[in-house]
Each structure stands twice: as C-alpha cells, then as structure tokens.
Short mmCIF file of C-alpha atoms and ligand atoms in Angstrom, two decimals:
data_model
loop_
_atom_site.label_atom_id
_atom_site.label_comp_id
_atom_site.label_asym_id
_atom_site.label_seq_id
_atom_site.Cartn_x
_atom_site.Cartn_y
_atom_site.Cartn_z
CA MET A 1 15.20 -29.40 -134.81
CA ILE A 2 18.27 -28.71 -132.75
CA PRO A 3 20.60 -31.26 -130.96
CA PHE A 4 19.87 -30.34 -127.39
CA ARG A 5 17.76 -32.96 -125.71
CA ALA A 6 16.71 -31.25 -122.23
CA PHE A 7 16.43 -33.92 -119.71
CA ARG A 8 17.76 -36.82 -118.22
CA LEU A 9 16.96 -39.82 -116.08
CA ALA A 10 16.97 -39.60 -112.36
CA GLY A 11 18.61 -43.20 -111.43
CA ALA A 12 21.45 -45.56 -111.84
CA SER A 13 19.70 -46.27 -115.30
CA ALA A 14 17.32 -45.08 -117.92
CA ARG A 15 15.35 -47.74 -118.65
CA SER A 16 15.11 -48.51 -115.23
CA VAL A 17 13.44 -46.10 -114.42
CA ARG A 18 11.47 -46.10 -117.77
CA LEU A 19 10.45 -49.09 -117.21
CA VAL A 20 9.28 -47.51 -113.11
CA GLY A 21 7.12 -45.60 -114.97
CA ILE A 22 5.45 -48.17 -117.41
CA LEU A 23 5.06 -50.31 -114.18
CA ALA A 24 3.33 -46.91 -113.00
CA ILE A 25 1.52 -45.99 -115.90
CA LEU A 26 0.23 -50.27 -115.65
CA GLY A 27 -0.75 -49.50 -111.23
CA ILE A 28 1.51 -52.14 -110.66
CA VAL A 29 3.30 -50.59 -108.37
CA GLY A 30 0.33 -48.03 -107.25
CA CYS A 31 -0.13 -45.76 -109.22
CA ASP A 32 -2.77 -43.05 -108.11
CA ALA A 33 -4.00 -40.61 -110.95
CA ALA A 34 -4.56 -37.72 -108.71
CA THR A 35 -1.05 -37.74 -108.02
CA ASP A 36 0.97 -37.82 -111.25
CA ARG A 37 0.65 -34.71 -112.03
CA PHE A 38 2.37 -31.74 -110.41
CA ALA A 39 0.18 -28.66 -110.67
CA ALA A 40 1.16 -25.61 -112.95
CA ASN A 41 1.64 -22.45 -110.46
CA GLU A 42 -1.35 -20.43 -111.66
CA LEU A 43 -1.45 -18.07 -108.53
CA HIS A 44 2.14 -16.73 -110.39
CA GLY A 45 0.65 -16.96 -113.29
CA ARG A 46 -1.93 -14.98 -111.86
CA VAL A 47 1.15 -12.33 -110.58
CA VAL A 48 2.28 -12.16 -113.92
CA SER A 49 -1.01 -10.75 -115.37
CA PHE A 50 -1.81 -8.32 -113.12
CA ARG A 51 1.22 -6.84 -113.31
CA GLU A 52 1.59 -6.75 -116.86
CA SER A 53 -1.60 -6.47 -117.40
CA THR A 54 -2.12 -9.81 -119.95
CA GLY A 55 -3.75 -12.30 -120.23
CA VAL A 56 -1.25 -15.29 -118.76
CA ALA A 57 -3.94 -18.56 -119.56
CA ALA A 58 -1.01 -19.93 -122.82
CA ALA A 59 1.96 -19.12 -120.74
CA VAL A 60 1.02 -20.37 -117.59
CA GLU A 61 0.34 -24.21 -120.02
CA ASP A 62 2.95 -24.21 -121.68
CA SER A 63 5.71 -23.42 -118.91
CA ALA A 64 4.50 -25.86 -116.89
CA ALA A 65 4.20 -28.74 -119.63
CA VAL A 66 7.99 -27.08 -120.53
CA VAL A 67 8.54 -27.99 -116.41
CA GLY A 68 6.78 -31.76 -116.31
CA GLU A 69 9.12 -32.89 -119.96
CA LEU A 70 12.21 -31.36 -117.72
CA PHE A 71 11.58 -32.77 -113.63
CA GLY A 72 9.72 -35.09 -114.51
CA ASN A 73 6.20 -35.82 -112.18
CA PRO A 74 5.39 -36.92 -108.56
CA ASP A 75 6.25 -40.43 -109.22
CA VAL A 76 9.25 -40.19 -111.25
CA PRO A 77 10.99 -36.98 -110.76
CA LEU A 78 13.75 -36.44 -113.72
CA LEU A 79 16.83 -33.73 -114.13
CA PRO A 80 16.80 -32.42 -117.20
CA GLU A 81 20.40 -32.35 -118.85
CA SER A 82 22.04 -29.25 -118.66
CA PHE A 83 21.91 -29.55 -114.62
CA PRO A 84 25.16 -29.45 -112.69
CA ASP A 85 26.19 -32.47 -111.30
CA GLY A 86 26.46 -32.54 -107.35
CA LEU A 87 23.49 -30.81 -105.80
CA ILE A 88 21.24 -33.79 -106.05
CA ASP A 89 21.58 -36.90 -105.44
CA LEU A 90 19.66 -38.85 -107.68
CA GLU A 91 19.05 -42.08 -105.89
CA ASN A 92 18.00 -39.99 -102.94
CA LEU A 93 15.84 -38.07 -104.89
CA GLN A 94 13.19 -40.79 -105.73
CA ARG A 95 13.03 -42.70 -102.57
CA ALA A 96 11.88 -39.26 -101.32
CA ALA A 97 9.30 -38.71 -104.57
CA GLY A 98 6.42 -41.63 -105.58
CA PRO A 99 3.71 -43.38 -103.66
CA VAL A 100 4.48 -44.17 -100.08
CA SER A 101 6.07 -47.38 -99.52
CA SER A 102 8.71 -49.76 -98.07
CA ASP A 103 11.18 -52.48 -99.28
CA ARG A 104 12.33 -55.84 -97.50
CA GLU A 105 15.48 -54.27 -96.40
CA ASP A 106 12.79 -51.40 -94.97
CA VAL A 107 14.66 -48.82 -97.05
CA HIS A 108 11.22 -46.52 -97.13
CA PHE A 109 10.41 -45.31 -100.32
CA GLY A 110 7.77 -41.34 -100.88
CA ILE A 111 9.34 -39.49 -97.99
CA TYR A 112 7.23 -36.60 -99.23
CA ARG A 113 4.29 -37.51 -99.38
CA ALA A 114 4.57 -39.44 -96.21
CA HIS A 115 5.65 -36.77 -94.27
CA CYS A 116 5.53 -33.56 -96.00
CA VAL A 117 2.18 -33.44 -98.15
CA VAL A 118 -0.14 -32.70 -95.93
CA CYS A 119 1.03 -28.69 -95.48
CA HIS A 120 3.92 -28.17 -98.14
CA GLY A 121 1.29 -29.94 -100.97
CA LEU A 122 2.69 -31.51 -103.63
CA GLU A 123 4.61 -29.24 -105.48
CA GLY A 124 5.79 -27.65 -102.68
CA GLY A 125 3.28 -25.27 -102.70
CA GLY A 126 3.04 -24.54 -99.23
CA ALA A 127 -0.69 -25.13 -99.65
CA GLY A 128 -1.48 -28.58 -98.55
CA PRO A 129 -4.49 -29.54 -97.43
CA ALA A 130 -3.76 -28.65 -93.36
CA ALA A 131 -2.16 -25.44 -94.96
CA ALA A 132 -5.05 -23.29 -94.44
CA LEU A 133 -5.74 -23.21 -90.31
CA GLN A 134 -1.58 -22.73 -90.13
CA ASN A 135 0.12 -19.48 -88.80
CA PRO A 136 2.55 -19.33 -90.43
CA TYR A 137 1.58 -20.90 -93.46
CA PRO A 138 3.73 -24.10 -94.87
CA ARG A 139 6.15 -22.69 -96.60
CA ASP A 140 6.33 -22.18 -100.66
CA PHE A 141 9.38 -23.70 -102.38
CA ARG A 142 9.19 -22.19 -105.50
CA ALA A 143 9.38 -18.76 -104.62
CA GLY A 144 13.08 -20.06 -103.74
CA ILE A 145 13.16 -18.12 -100.49
CA PHE A 146 14.21 -19.84 -97.36
CA LYS A 147 14.56 -17.90 -93.98
CA PHE A 148 16.74 -20.42 -91.28
CA LYS A 149 19.96 -20.16 -92.90
CA SER A 150 23.67 -19.51 -92.41
CA SER A 151 24.50 -17.95 -95.78
CA PRO A 152 23.89 -14.18 -96.66
CA ARG A 153 21.13 -12.58 -97.30
CA GLY A 154 19.47 -13.46 -100.68
CA GLU A 155 21.64 -16.21 -100.86
CA LYS A 156 20.37 -20.38 -101.33
CA PRO A 157 20.44 -21.85 -97.89
CA LEU A 158 23.09 -24.50 -97.30
CA ARG A 159 22.43 -28.31 -97.26
CA ALA A 160 23.07 -28.48 -93.56
CA ASP A 161 20.74 -25.42 -92.42
CA LEU A 162 17.38 -27.76 -94.69
CA THR A 163 19.28 -31.12 -92.65
CA ASP A 164 18.96 -29.03 -89.52
CA LEU A 165 15.98 -28.04 -89.29
CA LEU A 166 14.42 -31.02 -90.52
CA VAL A 167 16.21 -32.21 -87.05
CA ARG A 168 14.72 -29.27 -85.51
CA GLY A 169 11.54 -28.69 -86.64
CA ALA A 170 10.37 -24.82 -86.67
CA PRO A 171 9.56 -24.54 -82.99
CA GLY A 172 6.56 -21.79 -82.28
CA THR A 173 6.06 -23.15 -85.64
CA SER A 174 3.53 -25.80 -87.14
CA MET A 175 6.32 -27.40 -89.13
CA PRO A 176 7.26 -30.81 -87.39
CA SER A 177 10.93 -32.34 -86.39
CA PHE A 178 11.44 -35.46 -87.95
CA ALA A 179 14.42 -36.42 -85.38
CA ARG A 180 13.22 -40.14 -85.34
CA LEU A 181 13.51 -40.68 -89.78
CA PRO A 182 16.58 -42.39 -90.05
CA GLU A 183 19.52 -40.08 -91.52
CA GLU A 184 19.31 -41.22 -94.49
CA ASP A 185 15.50 -40.52 -95.09
CA ILE A 186 16.49 -36.40 -93.90
CA GLU A 187 19.10 -36.76 -96.25
CA ALA A 188 16.21 -37.82 -99.32
CA VAL A 189 13.90 -35.32 -98.74
CA VAL A 190 16.54 -32.80 -98.40
CA ASP A 191 17.46 -33.42 -101.54
CA TYR A 192 13.71 -33.39 -102.88
CA VAL A 193 13.08 -30.37 -101.14
CA ILE A 194 15.88 -28.67 -103.48
CA TYR A 195 14.79 -30.42 -106.56
CA LEU A 196 10.99 -28.92 -105.50
CA SER A 197 12.75 -25.10 -105.38
CA ILE A 198 14.47 -25.32 -108.45
CA ARG A 199 12.08 -26.60 -110.14
CA GLY A 200 9.56 -24.04 -108.51
CA GLU A 201 11.66 -21.39 -109.63
CA THR A 202 12.45 -22.26 -113.05
CA GLU A 203 8.36 -22.71 -114.03
CA ARG A 204 8.27 -19.41 -112.59
CA ARG A 205 10.90 -18.03 -114.28
CA LEU A 206 9.30 -19.75 -117.70
CA GLN A 207 6.31 -17.74 -117.06
CA ARG A 208 7.49 -14.93 -116.92
CA PHE A 209 10.18 -15.35 -119.58
CA ALA A 210 6.90 -16.44 -121.43
CA VAL A 211 5.22 -12.47 -121.60
CA ALA A 212 8.14 -11.00 -121.26
CA GLU A 213 10.25 -12.03 -123.87
CA LEU A 214 8.68 -14.62 -126.25
CA GLY A 215 5.32 -12.17 -126.55
CA TYR A 216 3.14 -14.79 -124.33
CA GLY A 217 -0.39 -13.18 -123.91
CA ASP A 218 -3.56 -13.37 -124.53
CA GLU A 219 -2.50 -15.81 -126.68
CA ARG A 220 0.24 -18.04 -127.79
CA PRO A 221 2.97 -16.56 -130.28
CA ASP A 222 1.76 -16.39 -134.03
CA SER A 223 4.74 -18.19 -134.59
CA THR A 224 5.67 -21.76 -133.31
CA ALA A 225 9.14 -21.59 -133.11
CA ASP A 226 8.01 -18.63 -130.72
CA ARG A 227 7.04 -20.92 -128.57
CA LEU A 228 8.04 -22.57 -125.02
CA LEU A 229 7.52 -25.71 -126.86
CA THR A 230 8.87 -29.42 -127.40
CA ASP A 231 8.66 -31.97 -129.43
CA GLY A 232 8.25 -34.44 -126.31
CA GLU A 233 12.14 -35.26 -126.58
CA GLY A 234 13.08 -32.28 -125.34
CA HIS A 235 14.13 -30.56 -128.30
CA PHE A 236 12.37 -27.05 -128.64
CA GLN A 237 11.64 -25.41 -131.25
CA SER A 238 14.58 -23.04 -131.64
CA ALA A 239 18.11 -22.74 -130.48
CA GLU A 240 17.95 -19.37 -128.84
CA ILE A 241 14.64 -20.47 -126.20
CA GLY A 242 16.93 -24.04 -125.95
CA SER A 243 19.25 -22.09 -124.17
CA ALA A 244 17.57 -19.81 -122.87
CA VAL A 245 15.42 -22.20 -120.80
CA SER A 246 18.42 -24.43 -120.03
CA GLN A 247 20.88 -20.74 -118.77
CA ILE A 248 17.49 -20.22 -116.44
CA ILE A 249 17.91 -23.79 -115.57
CA THR A 250 21.44 -23.24 -114.50
CA ASP A 251 21.04 -19.62 -112.92
CA VAL A 252 18.58 -21.63 -110.15
CA ALA A 253 20.95 -24.07 -109.95
CA SER A 254 24.21 -22.72 -109.69
CA ALA A 255 23.36 -20.68 -106.86
CA TRP A 256 22.68 -23.16 -104.71
CA ILE A 257 25.66 -24.52 -105.16
CA ASP A 258 27.03 -21.05 -104.75
CA ALA A 259 25.59 -20.79 -101.69
CA ARG A 260 28.43 -20.46 -98.56
CA PRO A 261 28.37 -19.16 -94.75
CA VAL A 262 28.52 -16.12 -93.18
CA GLU A 263 31.94 -15.74 -91.43
CA VAL A 264 31.40 -15.80 -87.17
CA PRO A 265 34.22 -14.07 -85.57
CA ALA A 266 35.09 -16.53 -82.12
CA PRO A 267 32.51 -14.34 -79.43
CA PRO A 268 34.55 -12.77 -76.51
CA VAL A 269 35.30 -14.84 -73.92
CA TYR A 270 33.79 -13.29 -71.41
CA SER A 271 36.03 -14.40 -67.54
CA ALA A 272 33.55 -13.42 -65.01
CA GLU A 273 30.01 -12.57 -64.28
CA ALA A 274 30.62 -9.14 -63.35
CA GLU A 275 31.64 -8.81 -67.55
CA LEU A 276 29.16 -10.50 -68.66
CA ASP A 277 26.63 -8.90 -67.20
CA ALA A 278 28.21 -5.47 -68.48
CA ALA A 279 28.07 -6.16 -71.90
CA ILE A 280 24.67 -7.53 -71.76
CA GLU A 281 23.62 -4.40 -70.31
CA ARG A 282 25.34 -2.68 -73.14
CA GLY A 283 22.86 -5.64 -75.47
CA ARG A 284 20.27 -4.37 -74.21
CA GLN A 285 20.71 -0.46 -74.74
CA ARG A 286 21.70 -0.67 -78.24
CA PHE A 287 18.88 -3.09 -78.18
CA HIS A 288 16.30 -0.14 -77.72
CA GLY A 289 18.90 2.46 -79.17
CA PRO A 290 18.37 4.44 -82.41
CA VAL A 291 21.04 2.50 -85.25
CA ALA A 292 19.91 -1.76 -84.43
CA ASN A 293 16.46 -0.17 -82.98
CA CYS A 294 15.55 -3.49 -82.53
CA ALA A 295 13.01 -2.19 -79.76
CA SER A 296 10.95 -0.87 -82.84
CA CYS A 297 9.84 -4.18 -84.09
CA HIS A 298 10.02 -6.50 -80.68
CA GLY A 299 9.26 -3.92 -78.01
CA LYS A 300 10.72 -2.74 -74.28
CA ASP A 301 13.02 -5.64 -73.96
CA GLY A 302 11.75 -7.94 -76.57
CA ASN A 303 8.23 -8.43 -74.78
CA ALA A 304 6.27 -7.20 -76.91
CA ASP A 305 3.32 -9.14 -78.83
CA ALA A 306 3.51 -6.50 -81.17
CA VAL A 307 0.44 -6.11 -83.90
CA THR A 308 1.97 -5.29 -88.05
CA LEU A 309 -0.12 -4.54 -91.18
CA ASP A 310 3.49 -6.07 -92.93
CA TYR A 311 3.89 -9.09 -94.87
CA ASP A 312 6.27 -11.62 -95.46
CA ASP A 313 7.30 -12.09 -99.19
CA TRP A 314 5.62 -14.69 -100.38
CA THR A 315 2.31 -12.53 -99.06
CA LYS A 316 4.16 -9.57 -100.65
CA GLU A 317 3.84 -10.66 -103.88
CA GLN A 318 -0.15 -11.59 -104.21
CA THR A 319 -0.71 -8.30 -102.27
CA THR A 320 1.56 -4.84 -101.29
CA ARG A 321 3.63 -5.39 -104.08
CA LEU A 322 0.63 -5.54 -106.49
CA GLY A 323 -1.19 -2.17 -104.43
CA LEU A 324 -3.44 -4.35 -103.72
CA THR A 325 -4.95 -4.94 -99.59
CA PRO A 326 -6.80 -6.98 -98.21
CA SER A 327 -10.22 -4.68 -98.87
CA ASP A 328 -9.55 -4.93 -103.00
CA ALA A 329 -11.68 -7.95 -102.52
CA ASP A 330 -12.48 -8.00 -106.05
CA GLN A 331 -8.74 -7.94 -107.16
CA ILE A 332 -7.82 -10.06 -104.75
CA ALA A 333 -10.68 -13.25 -105.76
CA PRO A 334 -9.20 -14.52 -108.35
CA LEU A 335 -5.40 -14.60 -107.17
CA ARG A 336 -7.49 -16.93 -104.08
CA ARG A 337 -8.98 -19.18 -106.51
CA ALA A 338 -5.58 -20.12 -108.13
CA GLY A 339 -4.58 -20.44 -104.50
CA ALA A 340 -3.48 -17.95 -102.19
CA LEU A 341 -4.41 -17.82 -98.87
CA ARG A 342 -5.65 -15.66 -97.02
CA PRO A 343 -3.27 -12.45 -95.86
CA ARG A 344 -2.14 -13.49 -92.52
CA ALA A 345 0.08 -10.13 -91.12
CA ILE A 346 3.99 -10.80 -89.71
CA GLN A 347 4.63 -11.21 -86.71
CA PRO A 348 7.71 -9.83 -84.78
CA ARG A 349 8.59 -12.41 -82.01
CA ARG A 350 8.06 -11.89 -78.69
CA LEU A 351 11.79 -12.59 -77.44
CA ALA A 352 11.63 -12.88 -73.78
CA TRP A 353 10.49 -16.35 -74.73
CA GLY A 354 13.08 -17.76 -75.72
CA VAL A 355 10.94 -19.75 -78.33
CA TYR A 356 13.63 -19.65 -81.95
CA ARG A 357 12.54 -20.55 -85.03
CA GLY A 358 15.60 -21.50 -86.06
CA THR A 359 19.15 -22.71 -84.59
CA ALA A 360 19.23 -20.85 -81.61
CA ASP A 361 23.39 -21.55 -80.44
CA PRO A 362 25.60 -17.93 -79.83
CA GLU A 363 26.79 -18.35 -83.58
CA SER A 364 23.73 -18.90 -84.99
CA LEU A 365 22.32 -15.65 -83.53
CA TYR A 366 25.49 -13.93 -84.73
CA ARG A 367 24.34 -14.98 -87.97
CA ARG A 368 20.59 -14.36 -87.58
CA LEU A 369 21.33 -10.03 -86.44
CA VAL A 370 23.58 -9.60 -89.19
CA VAL A 371 21.73 -11.45 -91.87
CA GLY A 372 18.24 -10.46 -90.99
CA ILE A 373 14.89 -13.50 -92.11
CA ASP A 374 14.96 -14.17 -95.58
CA GLY A 375 11.46 -13.28 -96.76
CA THR A 376 10.41 -11.20 -93.93
CA PRO A 377 11.09 -7.43 -92.32
CA MET A 378 13.75 -8.84 -89.91
CA PRO A 379 16.34 -6.87 -90.79
CA GLY A 380 20.13 -7.79 -90.91
CA LEU A 381 22.16 -5.32 -89.08
CA LEU A 382 25.81 -3.66 -91.39
CA VAL A 383 28.93 -4.68 -89.28
CA GLN A 384 31.75 -2.08 -89.15
CA GLU A 385 34.50 -4.94 -90.22
CA ALA A 386 32.59 -6.16 -93.56
CA THR A 387 31.32 -2.27 -94.27
CA GLY A 388 34.59 -0.78 -93.84
CA ALA A 389 32.53 1.59 -92.38
CA THR A 390 28.34 1.82 -91.70
CA GLY A 391 27.40 -0.18 -88.62
CA VAL A 392 27.75 -2.16 -86.00
CA THR A 393 31.30 -4.15 -84.74
CA SER A 394 31.52 -7.51 -84.35
CA THR A 395 31.79 -6.53 -80.93
CA GLU A 396 28.74 -4.95 -80.86
CA VAL A 397 26.76 -7.73 -81.94
CA TRP A 398 28.00 -9.74 -79.75
CA GLU A 399 26.71 -8.22 -76.71
CA LEU A 400 22.94 -8.01 -79.26
CA VAL A 401 23.24 -11.92 -78.31
CA ALA A 402 24.51 -11.81 -75.02
CA PHE A 403 21.27 -10.07 -74.58
CA LEU A 404 19.36 -12.16 -76.17
CA LEU A 405 20.61 -15.01 -74.45
CA SER A 406 19.88 -13.31 -70.64
CA LEU A 407 16.71 -13.25 -72.12
CA ASP A 408 16.05 -16.56 -72.20
CA GLY A 409 18.67 -17.71 -68.83
CA ARG A 410 21.60 -19.17 -71.53
CA LYS A 411 24.12 -15.74 -70.46
CA ASP A 412 26.18 -18.68 -69.09
CA LEU A 413 27.36 -20.11 -72.87
CA LEU A 414 29.31 -17.33 -72.53
CA LEU A 415 31.62 -17.00 -69.78
CA THR A 416 34.96 -19.35 -70.18
CA PRO A 417 33.77 -23.50 -69.02
CA SER A 418 36.26 -22.12 -64.69
CA SER A 419 34.03 -19.26 -64.26
CA ARG A 420 30.43 -21.32 -65.20
CA GLN A 421 31.85 -23.81 -62.66
CA GLU A 422 32.69 -21.42 -60.46
CA GLY A 423 28.78 -19.24 -60.99
C1 HEC B 1 1.89 -29.44 -90.32
C2 HEC B 1 2.63 -28.78 -90.88
C3 HEC B 1 4.11 -29.11 -91.50
C4 HEC B 1 4.63 -30.51 -92.17
C5 HEC B 1 3.80 -32.14 -92.25
C6 HEC B 1 5.54 -30.37 -92.48
N1 HEC B 1 5.76 -28.72 -92.87
FE1 HEC B 1 7.69 -27.34 -92.89
N2 HEC B 1 6.70 -25.71 -92.85
C7 HEC B 1 6.25 -25.52 -91.78
C8 HEC B 1 5.60 -24.49 -91.96
C9 HEC B 1 4.36 -23.94 -91.07
C10 HEC B 1 6.82 -23.47 -91.84
C11 HEC B 1 6.72 -22.37 -92.02
C12 HEC B 1 7.81 -21.35 -90.76
C13 HEC B 1 7.61 -20.51 -91.17
O1 HEC B 1 7.70 -19.36 -91.41
O2 HEC B 1 8.53 -19.75 -90.01
C14 HEC B 1 7.53 -25.04 -92.13
C15 HEC B 1 9.02 -24.30 -93.04
C16 HEC B 1 9.20 -25.87 -94.44
C17 HEC B 1 11.12 -25.37 -95.18
C18 HEC B 1 11.37 -23.89 -94.81
C19 HEC B 1 12.24 -23.58 -93.67
C20 HEC B 1 12.36 -22.36 -93.51
O3 HEC B 1 14.05 -22.11 -93.26
O4 HEC B 1 12.38 -21.29 -94.67
C21 HEC B 1 10.83 -26.19 -95.46
C22 HEC B 1 12.10 -26.19 -96.37
C23 HEC B 1 11.01 -27.26 -94.13
N3 HEC B 1 9.29 -26.38 -94.05
C24 HEC B 1 10.73 -28.76 -95.01
C25 HEC B 1 9.51 -29.48 -94.86
C26 HEC B 1 9.43 -31.11 -94.93
C27 HEC B 1 10.88 -31.51 -95.66
C28 HEC B 1 8.46 -32.31 -94.17
C29 HEC B 1 8.41 -33.58 -94.68
C30 HEC B 1 9.02 -33.80 -93.70
C31 HEC B 1 7.44 -30.66 -93.46
N4 HEC B 1 8.38 -29.37 -94.03
C32 HEC B 1 7.22 -31.50 -93.13
C33 HEC B 1 4.75 -26.38 -92.22
C34 HEC B 1 5.10 -27.50 -91.72
C1 HEC B 2 11.10 -4.16 -89.05
C2 HEC B 2 11.17 -4.76 -88.32
C3 HEC B 2 12.25 -5.88 -87.17
C4 HEC B 2 13.59 -5.02 -86.34
C5 HEC B 2 14.08 -3.72 -86.62
C6 HEC B 2 14.05 -6.19 -85.86
N1 HEC B 2 13.41 -7.27 -86.13
FE1 HEC B 2 13.50 -9.02 -85.51
N2 HEC B 2 12.02 -10.39 -86.17
C7 HEC B 2 11.03 -9.39 -86.70
C8 HEC B 2 9.94 -10.20 -87.08
C9 HEC B 2 9.20 -10.18 -88.08
C10 HEC B 2 10.43 -11.95 -87.21
C11 HEC B 2 9.67 -13.15 -87.03
C12 HEC B 2 10.85 -13.88 -88.35
C13 HEC B 2 9.63 -14.78 -88.86
O1 HEC B 2 8.68 -15.04 -89.18
O2 HEC B 2 10.49 -15.39 -88.35
C14 HEC B 2 11.94 -11.30 -86.20
C15 HEC B 2 12.58 -12.68 -85.67
C16 HEC B 2 13.19 -12.12 -84.25
C17 HEC B 2 14.09 -13.21 -84.14
C18 HEC B 2 13.21 -14.77 -84.16
C19 HEC B 2 14.97 -15.74 -84.91
C20 HEC B 2 14.29 -16.77 -84.52
O3 HEC B 2 15.12 -18.43 -85.20
O4 HEC B 2 13.39 -17.14 -84.61
C21 HEC B 2 15.30 -12.41 -83.60
C22 HEC B 2 15.91 -13.30 -82.90
C23 HEC B 2 14.94 -11.36 -83.76
N3 HEC B 2 13.88 -11.04 -84.41
C24 HEC B 2 15.79 -10.14 -83.07
C25 HEC B 2 16.09 -8.75 -83.09
C26 HEC B 2 17.33 -7.40 -82.84
C27 HEC B 2 17.79 -8.45 -82.04
C28 HEC B 2 16.52 -6.63 -83.62
C29 HEC B 2 17.78 -5.33 -83.18
C30 HEC B 2 19.02 -5.62 -84.29
C31 HEC B 2 15.57 -6.76 -84.32
N4 HEC B 2 15.38 -8.12 -84.38
C32 HEC B 2 14.72 -5.71 -85.69
C33 HEC B 2 11.28 -7.83 -87.23
C34 HEC B 2 12.14 -6.55 -86.82
#
C-alpha cells in the first residue's frame, strides 16, 4: 500500500463528522435509508459503453465506489485530500447536505433537499422526480457545463454567476428564484452545487479512465493492481492509479478556481435619442446581416418561434454524438433505462418578448453575445479587438445590445442621464 490518503473529512473536526455519521446510521438525526447513497452515473456509463463498444458495468461500479469514498454521501459529504483549499467552504457544504432540519437558532440544514432535489435529483443529475415534464430540463450538474455565466465559453461559471442565478431564477424556465432564502443559505447551496458538479465530473472521468487506461471492459482487469479499488481507507492499489485519480480531481477543481470574467469595454454613451436610434438601426441590420447572422436562428426582428431539430449538449451526448436520432428506439432504450430523459429539441429564444434566462443588464448581454451560451447552439461573436483580425468590433457588439434593449423597451439604459431626463 502506498501512503496516499485519498480523502479528508468535511467540517471543523473529523471526529465530530464521524459522530454525525454514526448518529445518522443509528437513525438519530433522521437517517433516510433511501438517500444515504448517491446513485452511480449509469447513464454516462452507457454513453461510454456505446462509444467504446464494450461493457462498462464494472467500471461504473468501481468508479462510483471510489467517488463515494472520496466525496462521501448525501448525508456526510467529504472532500478528497488533494482538493484545493478555498474553493468550497466545508461547513456550508455540510449545512446544504443531509436531511431537512433547522436548529434552535433557526440555522437551516438540508437546503439542497428542501429546495432543489425535486428537479435536480439527489446526485445533481437533472432527472429529479419533477424533471420529466419540464422544458428545458433541469440541469445535470455532472457534465460541468453551465449556461448563464460571465466567463469565456468552455470555462466554469464564477461563484457570483451561480449566486445571481439563484436569486433571479431563470425566467421562462421552471428554475425558480430563491431570493427569499437567507443569503447564507444561498451561499451554502452554491457550495453544494459546485461540490456536486466536481464530484459528478470526477465520476465521469473515472469511468473513461477505467475503460481507456486501466483496461476495464466486460470484466474487471485481471490484476487487482490495475483496478480502481482502495483499501477502504483511501489507499489505492498502486501509486500510479492514486496519482492519476488525484490529478483528475485537481484538474476538475482547478478549472473552477481559474474561471475569470470576460472583460467588457465601456458602453458607448449616447447623448441624444437620435444618435441612439441610429445605433439601434445599425444593430438591427447587423442582426439580420451575414456576419452576426442572428436572424438565421432567431428570425426576423427576433420574432421567431423557430422549430429546430437541434439539441443542447446534454442531449447531444446521448443522441446525435452517438449517431442516434429519436427514431432509433431500440438503441435509445438502454440509455432511457439508465436515466436519459426523452430528447427535446432546443428552441432559439423569441427575443422580441424580452424574457431573459440569464442576467439582462447591458454588460451581461454584451458578454452573452461574445461568449454565446455554453452547452447550446447559441454561438459567440468574434470581436476584432480580441482576435486581432476577424469578427465584429466591440462598438458593433454594443449596437447589437442596443437593438436587443430596444426590443423590450429598455434602450434608455444607453442614454446619458441628462438626455434620459429630457426624453
Ligand atoms: C422546479 C424545478 C427546479 C427547482 C426546484 C430548481 N431548479 Fe435549478 N434548474 C431548473 C431548470 C429547468 C434549469 C435549466 C434552465 C435552462 O436550461 O435554461 C435549472 C438550472 C439550474 C442551474 C444551471 C444554470 C446554468 O447557468 O446553466 C443551476 C446551477 C441550478 N439550476 C441550481 C439550482 C439550485 C441550487 C436549486 C435549489 C436551491 C434549484 N436549482 C432548484 C429547475 C429547477
Ligand atoms: C445557431 C443558432 C443561433 C444563432 C446564430 C444565434 N443564436 Fe441566440 N440563441 C440560440 C439558442 C438555441 C438560444 C437558447 C439557449 C438556451 O437554451 O438558453 C439562444 C438564446 C439567445 C438569447 C437569450 C439569452 C438569455 O439570457 O435568455 C439572446 C439574447 C440571443 N440568443 C441573442 C442572439 C444574437 C444577438 C445573435 C447574433 C449575434 C444570436 N443570438 C445568434 C441560437 C442562436
């Protein structure tokens, strides 16, 4: 055995957490037998199985066991030993986890189960009991992809993006606003979302690692030294596997730490209504023109109820990227049994309504146009100042923002205060 301890206990003192764990097992603090384990990610296992044409039951089982040991369970969450400091507040994590309760000082526990689990599921897979009827579906946090954020495409959201989302909700979807929760409960559940996402992404990567690197297939590798297996105290069978696993965790967690907001140049400020209207008109033309080409998806003046056959990335992973369409019922059936929801096409937004799922102040809209929306077909614009050559200028992006704001009667936001008063 190698001296690689894979986990540390969440919370102020390891002993107190162990005590909570024991009490939970004894049923003293409301143990719910049905929820003391996160379900293994069978669905991603199926996707790997399909792609690699191999059985994955053993890889799914062993990955889940390792992740369980590293990250704990829904009642007693842990963080791995190699987990970077400062990203997740351990006390917050514990407060958001576990069964719903509150203490004498009215501190709330079990926030995730009280407010989120019905849609997002215990493990954050997005297929909670209320998920199947929704459009869009609740987010599966385990893919590590988030839509409404201020960082560049492909990067993790900032903590503030998640906090904003929880306060606002995502209007036009069933994601509610939690503005009435105390700020510390919002902060705690944000830690828990980050935890579920990192835990889930680690599990997905471990499944692929087991198949691609360790030789898992229909059977486990012959030698125990090649298995994803610990001695129950966090020691892996070989130093190589131990360090590969901690590298996976470090990579997933660092991406959260490294996230930075996209810089937004100051908006042009228009001092006269006529000047602004001219900018809006240029934005409108660009919206319909060949470079930005927004109208190809959003329709004339953003007015389309476009019907597309396109999917978001969560659905694509289980369909088109495997070469499957909804008519391939036989091949889709095992994915459905593993938890996949019925594929639903994604709709470009009818912009004329002015209902934004993400933050909708001018600066956020600018960012959304240059970043696009992760996990969806909504592309980002290339900005000349950033690329050095191709694309639109930042002023042209601002004119598109002005056009969007004119659609829902908010164009005044781009006027100087004095001309606003006059108008
Ligand atoms: C009634 C169902 C419902 C409940 C309850 C709910 N959500 Fe959601 N949530 C959704 C839906 C639907 C989406 C997807 C919105 C979209 O794709 O545009 C979503 C998306 C999200 C996202 C992803 C946002 C992004 O930028 O991609 C996060 C994070 C999230 N929810 C966190 C939470 C948390 C935390 C709670 C509990 C405090 C919660 N949700 C409760 C339905 C729900
Ligand atoms: C390839 C198709 C496509 C193109 C081109 C496209 N969009 Fe989108 N857009 C989408 C889709 C799909 C969504 C919905 C994403 C989601 O699920 O939230 C969307 C959403 C949006 C939203 C809503 C954001 C929110 O917070 O709710 C805005 C604003 C928007 N697009 C503006 C634009 C503008 C401006 C352009 C041109 C620069 C453009 N789009 C080009 C497909 C497209």
